[in-house]
mmCIF file of C-alpha atoms in Angstrom:
data_model
loop_
_atom_site.group_PDB
_atom_site.id
_atom_site.type_symbol
_atom_site.label_atom_id
_atom_site.label_comp_id
_atom_site.label_asym_id
_atom_site.label_seq_id
_atom_site.Cartn_x
_atom_site.Cartn_y
_atom_site.Cartn_z
ATOM 1 C CA UNK J 1118 41.974 75.692 -27.206
ATOM 2 C CA UNK J 1119 38.814 74.493 -24.632
ATOM 3 C CA UNK J 1120 38.574 71.251 -23.862
ATOM 4 C CA UNK J 1121 34.832 68.818 -24.249
ATOM 5 C CA UNK J 1122 35.169 66.077 -21.871
ATOM 6 C CA UNK J 1123 34.433 62.646 -24.228
ATOM 7 C CA UNK J 1124 33.966 59.004 -22.812
ATOM 8 C CA UNK J 1125 37.439 58.413 -20.655
ATOM 9 C CA UNK J 1126 39.472 61.191 -22.647
ATOM 10 C CA UNK J 1127 39.131 65.091 -23.385
ATOM 11 C CA UNK J 1128 38.841 66.131 -26.652
ATOM 12 C CA UNK J 1129 39.663 69.588 -28.640
ATOM 13 C CA UNK J 1130 37.223 71.478 -29.661
ATOM 14 C CA UNK J 1131 39.018 71.717 -32.453
ATOM 15 C CA UNK J 1132 38.838 68.184 -33.189
ATOM 16 C CA UNK J 1133 34.839 67.686 -31.983
ATOM 17 C CA UNK J 1134 34.807 69.878 -35.700
ATOM 18 C CA UNK J 1135 36.428 66.930 -37.523
ATOM 19 C CA UNK J 1136 33.434 64.326 -35.724
ATOM 20 C CA UNK J 1137 30.863 63.047 -37.683
ATOM 21 C CA UNK J 1138 28.125 64.713 -37.379
ATOM 22 C CA UNK J 1139 25.111 62.662 -35.273
ATOM 23 C CA UNK J 1140 21.129 62.414 -36.154
ATOM 24 C CA UNK J 1141 21.233 64.786 -32.627
ATOM 25 C CA UNK J 1142 23.399 66.872 -33.663
ATOM 26 C CA UNK J 1143 21.927 67.406 -37.453
ATOM 27 C CA UNK J 1144 18.276 67.807 -35.416
ATOM 28 C CA UNK J 1145 20.117 71.201 -33.457
ATOM 29 C CA UNK J 1146 21.386 72.478 -36.894
ATOM 30 C CA UNK J 1147 17.934 71.882 -38.688
ATOM 31 C CA UNK J 1148 16.684 73.611 -35.247
ATOM 32 C CA UNK J 1149 18.470 77.282 -35.756
ATOM 33 C CA UNK J 1150 17.487 76.622 -39.654
ATOM 34 C CA UNK J 1151 13.933 76.429 -38.412
ATOM 35 C CA UNK J 1152 14.575 79.617 -36.163
ATOM 36 C CA UNK J 1153 16.360 81.534 -38.840
ATOM 37 C CA UNK J 1154 13.856 80.861 -41.381
ATOM 38 C CA UNK J 1155 11.228 82.494 -39.019
ATOM 39 C CA UNK J 1156 12.696 85.513 -37.889
ATOM 40 C CA UNK J 1157 13.140 85.970 -41.945
ATOM 41 C CA UNK J 1158 16.767 85.094 -41.769
ATOM 42 C CA UNK J 1159 16.664 82.971 -44.408
ATOM 43 C CA UNK J 1160 14.537 82.808 -47.848
ATOM 44 C CA UNK J 1161 12.479 80.170 -48.898
ATOM 45 C CA UNK J 1162 15.025 78.378 -51.104
ATOM 46 C CA UNK J 1163 17.874 79.304 -48.992
ATOM 47 C CA UNK J 1164 16.113 77.145 -46.065
ATOM 48 C CA UNK J 1165 14.658 73.982 -47.797
ATOM 49 C CA UNK J 1166 18.721 73.982 -49.681
ATOM 50 C CA UNK J 1167 20.506 74.770 -46.517
ATOM 51 C CA UNK J 1168 18.109 72.085 -44.364
ATOM 52 C CA UNK J 1169 18.948 69.551 -47.590
ATOM 53 C CA UNK J 1170 23.141 69.941 -46.821
ATOM 54 C CA UNK J 1171 22.373 69.992 -42.973
ATOM 55 C CA UNK J 1172 20.669 66.326 -43.553
ATOM 56 C CA UNK J 1173 23.611 65.025 -45.243
ATOM 57 C CA UNK J 1174 26.104 66.389 -43.572
ATOM 58 C CA UNK J 1175 28.396 64.058 -42.351
ATOM 59 C CA UNK J 1176 31.052 65.981 -40.286
ATOM 60 C CA UNK J 1177 30.158 68.910 -37.427
ATOM 61 C CA UNK J 1178 31.587 70.628 -39.441
ATOM 62 C CA UNK J 1179 29.582 70.880 -42.138
ATOM 63 C CA UNK J 1180 26.944 71.954 -39.790
ATOM 64 C CA UNK J 1181 28.740 74.674 -37.955
ATOM 65 C CA UNK J 1182 29.649 76.200 -41.369
ATOM 66 C CA UNK J 1183 26.220 75.344 -42.117
ATOM 67 C CA UNK J 1184 25.037 77.776 -40.006
ATOM 68 C CA UNK J 1185 27.214 79.972 -38.728
ATOM 69 C CA UNK J 1186 25.390 82.994 -40.254
ATOM 70 C CA UNK J 1187 22.973 82.157 -37.902
ATOM 71 C CA UNK J 1188 22.176 83.079 -34.382
ATOM 72 C CA UNK J 1189 23.315 79.579 -31.850
ATOM 73 C CA UNK J 1190 24.672 78.588 -34.991
ATOM 74 C CA UNK J 1191 28.515 78.331 -35.667
ATOM 75 C CA UNK J 1192 30.660 77.769 -33.032
ATOM 76 C CA UNK J 1193 28.064 78.010 -30.732
ATOM 77 C CA UNK J 1194 26.127 75.121 -32.117
ATOM 78 C CA UNK J 1195 28.788 72.264 -30.406
ATOM 79 C CA UNK J 1196 27.562 71.345 -26.993
ATOM 80 C CA UNK J 1197 28.101 72.329 -24.004
ATOM 81 C CA UNK J 1198 30.321 70.931 -21.989
ATOM 82 C CA UNK J 1199 29.374 69.167 -19.152
ATOM 83 C CA UNK J 1200 31.031 70.127 -15.604
ATOM 84 C CA UNK J 1201 32.901 67.360 -14.408
ATOM 85 C CA UNK J 1202 31.003 65.831 -11.121
ATOM 86 C CA UNK J 1203 32.098 67.537 -7.599
ATOM 87 C CA UNK J 1204 33.990 65.084 -5.087
ATOM 88 C CA UNK J 1205 32.086 65.406 -2.091
ATOM 89 C CA UNK J 1206 34.771 67.082 0.425
ATOM 90 C CA UNK J 1207 32.965 65.394 4.315
ATOM 91 C CA UNK J 1208 33.679 61.977 2.165
ATOM 92 C CA UNK J 1209 37.803 63.196 1.842
ATOM 93 C CA UNK J 1210 37.526 63.920 5.024
ATOM 94 C CA UNK J 1211 36.190 60.464 6.558
ATOM 95 C CA UNK J 1212 39.250 59.097 4.767
ATOM 96 C CA UNK J 1213 41.923 61.863 6.558
ATOM 97 C CA UNK J 1214 40.676 61.009 9.555
ATOM 98 C CA UNK J 1215 41.184 57.516 8.870
ATOM 99 C CA UNK J 1216 44.086 57.323 8.083
ATOM 100 C CA UNK J 1217 45.618 60.325 10.527
ATOM 101 C CA UNK J 1218 43.865 57.337 13.313
ATOM 102 C CA UNK J 1219 47.515 55.566 12.971
ATOM 103 C CA UNK J 1220 49.110 58.884 13.478
ATOM 104 C CA UNK J 1221 46.514 60.002 16.656
ATOM 105 C CA UNK J 1222 46.220 56.475 18.654
ATOM 106 C CA UNK J 1223 43.209 55.901 17.158
ATOM 107 C CA UNK J 1224 41.674 59.698 18.328
ATOM 108 C CA UNK J 1225 39.952 60.420 14.768
ATOM 109 C CA UNK J 1226 37.876 57.319 14.978
ATOM 110 C CA UNK J 1227 34.920 58.849 15.144
ATOM 111 C CA UNK J 1228 35.269 62.058 12.985
ATOM 112 C CA UNK J 1229 35.962 59.486 10.788
ATOM 113 C CA UNK J 1230 32.590 57.227 11.437
ATOM 114 C CA UNK J 1231 30.614 60.368 11.717
ATOM 115 C CA UNK J 1232 32.066 61.859 8.656
ATOM 116 C CA UNK J 1233 31.650 59.088 6.409
ATOM 117 C CA UNK J 1234 28.277 58.881 7.433
ATOM 118 C CA UNK J 1235 27.318 62.440 6.775
ATOM 119 C CA UNK J 1236 29.248 62.252 3.547
ATOM 120 C CA UNK J 1237 27.113 59.495 2.193
ATOM 121 C CA UNK J 1238 24.333 61.135 2.519
ATOM 122 C CA UNK J 1239 24.799 64.252 0.853
ATOM 123 C CA UNK J 1240 26.507 61.535 -1.869
ATOM 124 C CA UNK J 1241 22.446 60.557 -2.424
ATOM 125 C CA UNK J 1242 20.827 63.372 -2.492
ATOM 126 C CA UNK J 1243 23.299 65.793 -4.331
ATOM 127 C CA UNK J 1244 24.911 63.298 -6.835
ATOM 128 C CA UNK J 1245 28.333 64.258 -6.321
ATOM 129 C CA UNK J 1246 30.918 61.645 -6.312
ATOM 130 C CA UNK J 1247 33.225 59.873 -3.826
ATOM 131 C CA UNK J 1248 31.438 57.446 -1.905
ATOM 132 C CA UNK J 1249 34.055 55.034 -1.845
ATOM 133 C CA UNK J 1250 36.124 57.762 -0.030
ATOM 134 C CA UNK J 1251 33.509 57.654 1.993
ATOM 135 C CA UNK J 1252 33.118 54.513 3.036
ATOM 136 C CA UNK J 1253 37.043 53.691 3.106
ATOM 137 C CA UNK J 1254 36.122 56.146 5.923
ATOM 138 C CA UNK J 1255 33.701 54.525 7.676
ATOM 139 C CA UNK J 1256 35.899 50.992 7.887
ATOM 140 C CA UNK J 1257 38.570 52.388 9.269
ATOM 141 C CA UNK J 1258 36.824 54.376 11.842
ATOM 142 C CA UNK J 1259 35.185 51.144 12.625
ATOM 143 C CA UNK J 1260 38.197 49.296 13.059
ATOM 144 C CA UNK J 1261 39.472 51.219 15.003
ATOM 145 C CA UNK J 1262 36.559 51.514 17.357
ATOM 146 C CA UNK J 1263 36.825 47.905 17.624
ATOM 147 C CA UNK J 1264 40.170 46.838 17.945
ATOM 148 C CA UNK J 1265 39.860 49.709 20.975
ATOM 149 C CA UNK J 1266 37.161 47.867 22.621
ATOM 150 C CA UNK J 1267 39.276 44.640 22.018
ATOM 151 C CA UNK J 1268 41.897 46.240 23.196
ATOM 152 C CA UNK J 1269 40.031 47.629 26.855
ATOM 153 C CA UNK J 1270 38.384 44.509 26.381
ATOM 154 C CA UNK J 1271 41.709 42.459 26.608
ATOM 155 C CA UNK J 1272 43.067 45.040 29.464
ATOM 156 C CA UNK J 1273 39.767 44.243 31.464
ATOM 157 C CA UNK J 1274 40.152 40.009 31.601
ATOM 158 C CA UNK J 1275 43.989 40.545 32.223
ATOM 159 C CA UNK J 1276 43.071 42.747 34.992
ATOM 160 C CA UNK J 1277 40.871 40.239 36.537
ATOM 161 C CA UNK J 1278 43.166 37.474 35.884
ATOM 162 C CA UNK J 1279 45.442 38.652 37.802
ATOM 163 C CA UNK J 1280 43.823 40.489 40.178
ATOM 164 C CA UNK J 1281 42.469 36.626 41.351
ATOM 165 C CA UNK J 1282 45.786 35.064 40.887
ATOM 166 C CA UNK J 1283 47.550 36.853 43.721
ATOM 167 C CA UNK J 1284 48.004 34.818 46.168
ATOM 168 C CA UNK J 1285 47.070 36.147 49.945
ATOM 169 C CA UNK J 1286 49.723 35.781 52.649
ATOM 170 C CA UNK J 1287 49.027 35.893 56.265
ATOM 171 C CA UNK J 1288 50.505 38.734 58.116
ATOM 172 C CA UNK J 1289 51.380 37.988 61.537
ATOM 173 C CA UNK J 1290 52.150 40.629 63.666
ATOM 174 C CA UNK J 1291 52.802 39.774 67.272
ATOM 175 C CA UNK J 1292 52.153 35.520 66.947
ATOM 176 C CA UNK J 1293 47.981 37.407 66.173
ATOM 177 C CA UNK J 1294 47.235 36.846 62.334
ATOM 178 C CA UNK J 1295 46.321 40.152 60.945
ATOM 179 C CA UNK J 1296 43.875 41.747 60.073
ATOM 180 C CA UNK J 1297 41.394 39.877 56.941
ATOM 181 C CA UNK J 1298 43.481 36.627 57.461
#
C-alpha cells in the first residue's frame, strides 16, 4: 500500500481517495478532461457533462472515478508524494564528533567544529535538514576547545606560581657558597 505524507502523519493512498476534494484537485481533473476532449476522447456533450460533475464532486475519489478512462486521470490524478528532505550527513558527523569528545579526551573537537561549519553551509545551499545537529556539534566542539585552552592556561599559571614559590637554599661547599648564591 502506498503512503502519502500528510501534515505530521502518513496517509494511505486509499484513505486519500475518501478525502474531500479541493479546488486544486478539481482543477487538475478539469485539465485531464480538457485534454481528453482536445484529443477526441470525449464528445462535446460528454465533456460538458463530465466537467459539470467535476466541479460538483465532493471527494478525490469522485474525481478519480470521473477521469479514470482518460490518460493522466484515475489514480494518476492523485498528487505525487513529496520526498521528505534529507538530513545532512556532515551535520550528523559533526554531532557524533562532538559527543565522541568525551571518549577521545577532546581529540574530536576540531573535526566537530569543521564539520559543523561545512554542514551549515551545505544546509543553506541545499535545503537539507540537520541544522540543529550541526549547531550541537559546533557548540560541543567549541566548548571542548575552550575547556582545553582554560586547562592549559590553568596549568601554566600553576607552573609559574609554583616556580616562584621555590625557596633557593644556599649550598655551601667547603665553606664557600655555591654558584648562584
